Coordinates of C-alpha atoms and ligand atoms in Angstrom, one line a residue:
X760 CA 24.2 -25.5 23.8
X761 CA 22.8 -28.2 22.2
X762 CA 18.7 -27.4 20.2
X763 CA 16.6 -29.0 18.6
X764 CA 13.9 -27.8 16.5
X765 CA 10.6 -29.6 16.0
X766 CA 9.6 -28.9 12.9
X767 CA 8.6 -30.6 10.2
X768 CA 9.8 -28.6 7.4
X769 CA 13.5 -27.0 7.1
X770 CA 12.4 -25.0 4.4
X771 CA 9.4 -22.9 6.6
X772 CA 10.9 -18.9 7.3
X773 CA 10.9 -20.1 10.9
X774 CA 12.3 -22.7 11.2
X775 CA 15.1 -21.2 9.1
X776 CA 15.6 -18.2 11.1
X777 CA 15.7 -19.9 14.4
X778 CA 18.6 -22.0 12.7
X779 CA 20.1 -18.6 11.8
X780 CA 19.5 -17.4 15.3
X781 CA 21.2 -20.5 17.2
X782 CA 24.3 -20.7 14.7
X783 CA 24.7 -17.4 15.2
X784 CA 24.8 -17.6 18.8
X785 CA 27.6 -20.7 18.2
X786 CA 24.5 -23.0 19.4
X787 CA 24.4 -26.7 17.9
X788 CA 21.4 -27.2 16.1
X789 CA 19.4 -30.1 14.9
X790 CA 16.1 -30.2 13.2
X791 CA 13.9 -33.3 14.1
X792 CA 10.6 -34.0 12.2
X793 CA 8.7 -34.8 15.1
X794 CA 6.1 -37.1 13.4
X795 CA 8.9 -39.2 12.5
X796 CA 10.2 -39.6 16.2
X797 CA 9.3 -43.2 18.3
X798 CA 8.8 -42.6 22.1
X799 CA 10.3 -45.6 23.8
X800 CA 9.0 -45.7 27.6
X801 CA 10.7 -47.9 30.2
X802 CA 11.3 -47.8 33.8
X803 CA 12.9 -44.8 34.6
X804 CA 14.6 -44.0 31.0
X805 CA 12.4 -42.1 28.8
X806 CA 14.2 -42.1 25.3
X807 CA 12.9 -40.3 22.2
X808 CA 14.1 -42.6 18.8
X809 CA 14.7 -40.9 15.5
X810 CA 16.0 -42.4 12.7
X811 CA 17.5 -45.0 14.5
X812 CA 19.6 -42.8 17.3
X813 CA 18.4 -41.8 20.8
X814 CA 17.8 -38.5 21.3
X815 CA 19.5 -37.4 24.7
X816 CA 21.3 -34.4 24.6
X817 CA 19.4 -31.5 23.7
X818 CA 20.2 -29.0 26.1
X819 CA 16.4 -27.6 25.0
X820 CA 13.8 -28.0 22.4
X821 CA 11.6 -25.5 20.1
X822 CA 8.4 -27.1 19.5
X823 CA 6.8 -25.8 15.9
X824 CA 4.3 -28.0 16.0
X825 CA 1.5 -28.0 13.5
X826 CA -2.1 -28.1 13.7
X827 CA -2.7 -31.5 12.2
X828 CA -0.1 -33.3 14.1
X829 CA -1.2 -31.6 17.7
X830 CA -1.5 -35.1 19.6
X831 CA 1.9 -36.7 18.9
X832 CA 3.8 -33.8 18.3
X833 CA 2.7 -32.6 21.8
X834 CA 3.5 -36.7 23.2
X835 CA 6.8 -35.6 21.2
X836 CA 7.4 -33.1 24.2
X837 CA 6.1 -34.6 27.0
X838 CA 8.8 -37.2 26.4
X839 CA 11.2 -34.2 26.4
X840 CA 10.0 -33.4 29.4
X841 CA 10.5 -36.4 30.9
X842 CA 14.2 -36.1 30.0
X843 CA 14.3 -33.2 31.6
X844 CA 14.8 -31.7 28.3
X845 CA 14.2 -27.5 28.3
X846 CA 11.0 -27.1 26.2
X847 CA 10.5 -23.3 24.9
X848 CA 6.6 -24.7 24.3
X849 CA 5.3 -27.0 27.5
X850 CA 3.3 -30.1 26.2
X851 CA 0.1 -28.9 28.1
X852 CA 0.0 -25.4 27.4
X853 CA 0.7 -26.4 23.8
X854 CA -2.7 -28.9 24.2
X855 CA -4.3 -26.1 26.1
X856 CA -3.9 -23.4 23.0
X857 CA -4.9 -25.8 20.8
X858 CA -8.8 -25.7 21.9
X859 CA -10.7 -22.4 21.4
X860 CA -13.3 -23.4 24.3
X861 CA -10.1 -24.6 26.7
X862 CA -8.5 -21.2 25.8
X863 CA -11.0 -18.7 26.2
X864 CA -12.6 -20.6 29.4
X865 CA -9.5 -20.1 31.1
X866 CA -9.2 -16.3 29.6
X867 CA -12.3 -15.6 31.1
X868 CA -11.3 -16.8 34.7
X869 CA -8.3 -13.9 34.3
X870 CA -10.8 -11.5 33.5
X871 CA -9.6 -11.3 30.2
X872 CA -12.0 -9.2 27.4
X873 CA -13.6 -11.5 24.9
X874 CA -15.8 -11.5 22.0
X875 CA -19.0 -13.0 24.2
X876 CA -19.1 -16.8 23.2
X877 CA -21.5 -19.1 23.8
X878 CA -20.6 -23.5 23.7
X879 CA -23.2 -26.4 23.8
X880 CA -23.5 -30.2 23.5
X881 CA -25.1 -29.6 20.1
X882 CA -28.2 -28.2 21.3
X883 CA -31.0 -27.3 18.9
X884 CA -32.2 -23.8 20.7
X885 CA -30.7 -22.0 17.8
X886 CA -32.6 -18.7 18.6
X887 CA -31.7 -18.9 22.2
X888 CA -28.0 -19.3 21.3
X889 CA -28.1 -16.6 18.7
X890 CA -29.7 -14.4 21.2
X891 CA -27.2 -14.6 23.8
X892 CA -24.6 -13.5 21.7
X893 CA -26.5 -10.7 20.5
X894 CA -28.4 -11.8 17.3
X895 CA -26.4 -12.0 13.7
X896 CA -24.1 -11.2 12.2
X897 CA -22.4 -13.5 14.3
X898 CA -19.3 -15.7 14.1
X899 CA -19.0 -19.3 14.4
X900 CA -15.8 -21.4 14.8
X901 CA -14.6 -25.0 14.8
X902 CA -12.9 -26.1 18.2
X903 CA -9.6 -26.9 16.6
X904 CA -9.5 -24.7 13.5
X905 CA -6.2 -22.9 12.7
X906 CA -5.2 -20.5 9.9
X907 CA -8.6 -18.6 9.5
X908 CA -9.6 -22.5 8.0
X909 CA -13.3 -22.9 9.9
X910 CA -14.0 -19.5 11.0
X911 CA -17.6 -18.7 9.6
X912 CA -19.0 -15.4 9.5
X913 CA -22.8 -15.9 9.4
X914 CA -24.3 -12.7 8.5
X915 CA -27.8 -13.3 9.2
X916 CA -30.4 -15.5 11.5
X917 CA -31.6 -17.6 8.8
X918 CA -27.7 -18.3 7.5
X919 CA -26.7 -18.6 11.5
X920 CA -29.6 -21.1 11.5
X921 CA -28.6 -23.1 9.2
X922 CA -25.0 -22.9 9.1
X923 CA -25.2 -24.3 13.1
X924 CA -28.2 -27.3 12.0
X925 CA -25.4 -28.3 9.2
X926 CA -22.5 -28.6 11.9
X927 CA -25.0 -29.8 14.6
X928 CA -26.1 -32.4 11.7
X929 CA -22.5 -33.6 11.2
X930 CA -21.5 -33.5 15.2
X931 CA -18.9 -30.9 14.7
X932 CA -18.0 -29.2 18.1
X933 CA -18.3 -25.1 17.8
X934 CA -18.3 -21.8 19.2
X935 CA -20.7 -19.1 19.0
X936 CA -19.2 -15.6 19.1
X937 CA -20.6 -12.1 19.0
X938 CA -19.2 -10.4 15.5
X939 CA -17.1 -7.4 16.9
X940 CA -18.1 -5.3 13.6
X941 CA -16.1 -2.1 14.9
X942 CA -12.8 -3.9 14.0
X943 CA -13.8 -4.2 10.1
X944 CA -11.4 -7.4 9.2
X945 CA -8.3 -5.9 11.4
X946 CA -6.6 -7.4 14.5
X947 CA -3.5 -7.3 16.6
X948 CA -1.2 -9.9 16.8
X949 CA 1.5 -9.6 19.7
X950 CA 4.3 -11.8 20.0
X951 CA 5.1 -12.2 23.6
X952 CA 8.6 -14.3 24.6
X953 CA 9.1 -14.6 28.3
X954 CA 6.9 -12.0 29.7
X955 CA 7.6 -9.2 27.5
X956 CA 5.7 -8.0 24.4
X957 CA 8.6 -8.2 21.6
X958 CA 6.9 -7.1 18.7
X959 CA 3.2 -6.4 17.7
X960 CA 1.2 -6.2 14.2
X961 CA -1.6 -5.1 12.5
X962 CA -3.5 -7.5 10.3
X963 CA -5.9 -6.1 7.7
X964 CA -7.6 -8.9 5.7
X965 CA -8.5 -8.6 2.2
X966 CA -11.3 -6.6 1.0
X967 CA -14.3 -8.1 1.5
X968 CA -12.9 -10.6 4.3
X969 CA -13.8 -10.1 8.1
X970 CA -10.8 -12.5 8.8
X971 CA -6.9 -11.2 9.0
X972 CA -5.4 -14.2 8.7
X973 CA -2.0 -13.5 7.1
X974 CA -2.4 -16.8 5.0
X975 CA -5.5 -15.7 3.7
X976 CA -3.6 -13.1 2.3
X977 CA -4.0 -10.0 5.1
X978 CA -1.0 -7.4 5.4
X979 CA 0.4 -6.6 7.9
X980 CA 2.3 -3.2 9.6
X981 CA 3.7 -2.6 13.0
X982 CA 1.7 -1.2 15.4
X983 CA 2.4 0.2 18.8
X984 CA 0.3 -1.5 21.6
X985 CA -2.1 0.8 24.0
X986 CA -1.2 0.3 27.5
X987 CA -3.9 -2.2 28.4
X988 CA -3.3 -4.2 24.9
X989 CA 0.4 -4.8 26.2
X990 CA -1.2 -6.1 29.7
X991 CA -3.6 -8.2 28.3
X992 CA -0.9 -9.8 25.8
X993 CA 0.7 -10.7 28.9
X994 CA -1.6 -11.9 30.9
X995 CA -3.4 -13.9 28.4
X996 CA 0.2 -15.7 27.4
X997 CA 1.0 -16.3 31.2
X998 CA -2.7 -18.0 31.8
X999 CA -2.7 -20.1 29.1
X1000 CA 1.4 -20.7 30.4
X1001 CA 3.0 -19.7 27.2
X1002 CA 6.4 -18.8 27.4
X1003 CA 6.3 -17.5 23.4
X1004 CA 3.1 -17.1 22.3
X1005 CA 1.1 -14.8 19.4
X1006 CA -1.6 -13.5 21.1
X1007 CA -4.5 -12.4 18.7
X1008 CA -7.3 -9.8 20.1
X1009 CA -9.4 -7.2 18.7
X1010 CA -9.1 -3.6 19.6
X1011 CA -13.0 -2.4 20.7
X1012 CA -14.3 0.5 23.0
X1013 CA -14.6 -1.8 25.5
X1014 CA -10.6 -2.7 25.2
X1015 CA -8.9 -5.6 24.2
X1016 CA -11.3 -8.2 23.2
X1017 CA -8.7 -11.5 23.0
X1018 CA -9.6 -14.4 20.4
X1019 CA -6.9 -16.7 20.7
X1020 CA -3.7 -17.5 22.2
X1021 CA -1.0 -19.4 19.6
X1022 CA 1.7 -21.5 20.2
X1023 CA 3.8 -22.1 17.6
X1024 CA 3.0 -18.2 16.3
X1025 CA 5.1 -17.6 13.1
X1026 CA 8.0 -15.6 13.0
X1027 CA 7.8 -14.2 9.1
X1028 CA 5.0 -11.6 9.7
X1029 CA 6.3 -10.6 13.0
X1030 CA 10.1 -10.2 11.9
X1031 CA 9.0 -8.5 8.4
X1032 CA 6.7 -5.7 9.6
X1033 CA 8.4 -5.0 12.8
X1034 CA 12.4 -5.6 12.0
X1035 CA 12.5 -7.3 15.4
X1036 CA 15.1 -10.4 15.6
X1037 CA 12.3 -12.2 17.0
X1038 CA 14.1 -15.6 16.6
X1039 CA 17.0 -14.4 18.2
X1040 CA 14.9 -13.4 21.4
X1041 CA 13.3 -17.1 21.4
X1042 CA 16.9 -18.4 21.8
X1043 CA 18.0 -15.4 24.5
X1044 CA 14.6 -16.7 26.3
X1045 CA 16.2 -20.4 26.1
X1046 CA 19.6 -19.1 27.1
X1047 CA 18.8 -17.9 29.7
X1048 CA 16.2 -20.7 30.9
X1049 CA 18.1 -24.2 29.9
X1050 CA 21.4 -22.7 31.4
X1051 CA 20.0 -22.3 35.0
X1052 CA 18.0 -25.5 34.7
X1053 CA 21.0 -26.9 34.4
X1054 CA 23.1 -25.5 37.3
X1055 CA 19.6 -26.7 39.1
X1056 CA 20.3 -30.4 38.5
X1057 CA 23.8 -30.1 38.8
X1058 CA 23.4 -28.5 42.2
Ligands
ADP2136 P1 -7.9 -19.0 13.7 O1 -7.3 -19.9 14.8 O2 -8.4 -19.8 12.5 O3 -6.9 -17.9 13.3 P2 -9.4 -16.9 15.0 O4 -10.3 -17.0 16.2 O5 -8.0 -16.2 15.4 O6 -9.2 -18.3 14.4 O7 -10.1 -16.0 13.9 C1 -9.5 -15.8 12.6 C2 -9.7 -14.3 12.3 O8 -11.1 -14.0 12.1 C3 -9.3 -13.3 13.3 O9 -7.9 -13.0 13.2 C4 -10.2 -12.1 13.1 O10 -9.7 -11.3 12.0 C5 -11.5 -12.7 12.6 N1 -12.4 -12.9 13.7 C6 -12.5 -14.0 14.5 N2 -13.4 -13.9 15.5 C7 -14.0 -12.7 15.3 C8 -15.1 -12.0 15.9 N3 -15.7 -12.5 16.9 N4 -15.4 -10.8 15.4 C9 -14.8 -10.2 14.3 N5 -13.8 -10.9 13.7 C10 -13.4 -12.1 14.1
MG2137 MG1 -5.9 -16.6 14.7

């Protein structure tokens, strides 16, 4: 088969193990900087331009699209899509995963656990938010933060106070969320590729740090999943309709409690504290997917 990756750096440990995993598999592979990519839209022919070729035959892309270039790079799909291109990622779901309030509305309708969050049009009933999530210490998050970047741990009223007037002040869109204190700056990541839980870590931040973020410097070991962990990895990937996705939760005596659902989850981590060929189950996943889309059209 014919992949493309969408990823703007060759050098990045996933993108060069999925290379690894598709030449491996005697796959052709290509990788496209998708901010560098022109969508051309005419009648009926869709065409993605890219360094002055067309192009049209991928048999599928991998999207590893990065935070600061979510709007194109998900455009970037969508005109895949329109080609009839397999994506691993689908433009919306990518969209979807990319807002906290999107994600964890429609985690809630699943009857998925959650820290209890609270979202409003800036309002300025501080006490009356802090109170519904249970008083501070509490956490408060940008929308559209990634990496740990814009996760605030206020540890007090007065701090909550102000640290919402400041974002209120400068009309930045958060979410209040109840501190789940029992975790103590751990939580499980589970990679899930095409409805099975491949792999599963946990992240123990640095000392002193509530978040486990691995690039704020959190290690990581393998960790076997409790039965309802597993189900609610799964179920959160297929609601947010994420074919691979890292799906981050916090254990708690009231089970899972899930935080977020990636969508381009990276594969370093993952591979290094489980020893699973996670890469190589992405392009299985696409194998098997692309190859029967195929016979579809050609049917
Ligand atoms: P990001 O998208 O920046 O990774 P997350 O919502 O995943 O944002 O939060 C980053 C980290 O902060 C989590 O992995 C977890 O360790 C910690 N964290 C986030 N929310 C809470 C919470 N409500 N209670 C305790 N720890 C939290
Ligand atoms: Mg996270």
């Amino acid at each position: 088969m014919n992949i493309g990756i969408l990823s703007r750096n060759p050098e990045l440990y996933s993108t060069k193990r999925l290379v690894e995993a598709c030449e491996l598999r005697n796959h052709t592979i290509q990788i496209i900087d998708h901010s560098k990519c022109d969508l051309v839209m005419e009648k009926k022919q869709p065409q993605v331009l890219y360094h002055g070729e067309y192009l049209n035959d991928f048999d599928a892309i991998i999207p590893r699209i990065g935070a600061s270039v979510t709007f194109f790079g998900s455009a970037v799909i969508r005109q895949f899509e329109m080609m009839k291109t397999f994506s691993v990622t689908d433009s919306q779901a990518l969209l979807r995963s990319r807002d906290k309030l999107r994600s964890l509305q429609l985690l809630a309708r699943e009857g998925l656990g959650m820290p209890k969050t609270v979202f409003t049009n800036y309002s300025k009933h501080t006490d009356e938010i802090i109170d519904s999530v249970g008083g501070a210490p509490l956490v408060i998050k940008f929308l559209e933060g990634t990496q740990g970047i814009g996760v605030v741990l206020a540890e007090n009223k007065k701090a909550a106070e102000s640290v919402l007037a400041a974002f209120n002040g400068l009309k930045a869109r958060v979410i209040v969320q109840e501190f789940i204190k029992e975790c103590k700056g751990t939580d499980i990541r589970a990679f899930v590729v095409d409805g099975e839980v491949v792999g599963a870590m946990r992240r123990k931040a640095q000392p002193g740090e509530f978040r486990s973020n691995l690039h704020l410097g959190a290690t990581a070991e393998i960790v076997t999943l409790t039965r309802s962990q597993k189900s609610a990895a799964l179920k959160a990937a297929k609601a947010m309709g994420l074919h691979v996705a890292g799906v981050d939760m916090l254990p708690s005596s009231k089970g899972p409690l899930i935080l977020e659902v990636n969508s381009s989850p990276g594969l370093q981590g993952i591979e290094t504290s489980t020893g699973v060929d996670i890469a190589g189950k992405i392009i299985e996943f696409i194998e098997r997917n692309a190859r029967k889309r195929r016979k579809k059209i050609s049917a």
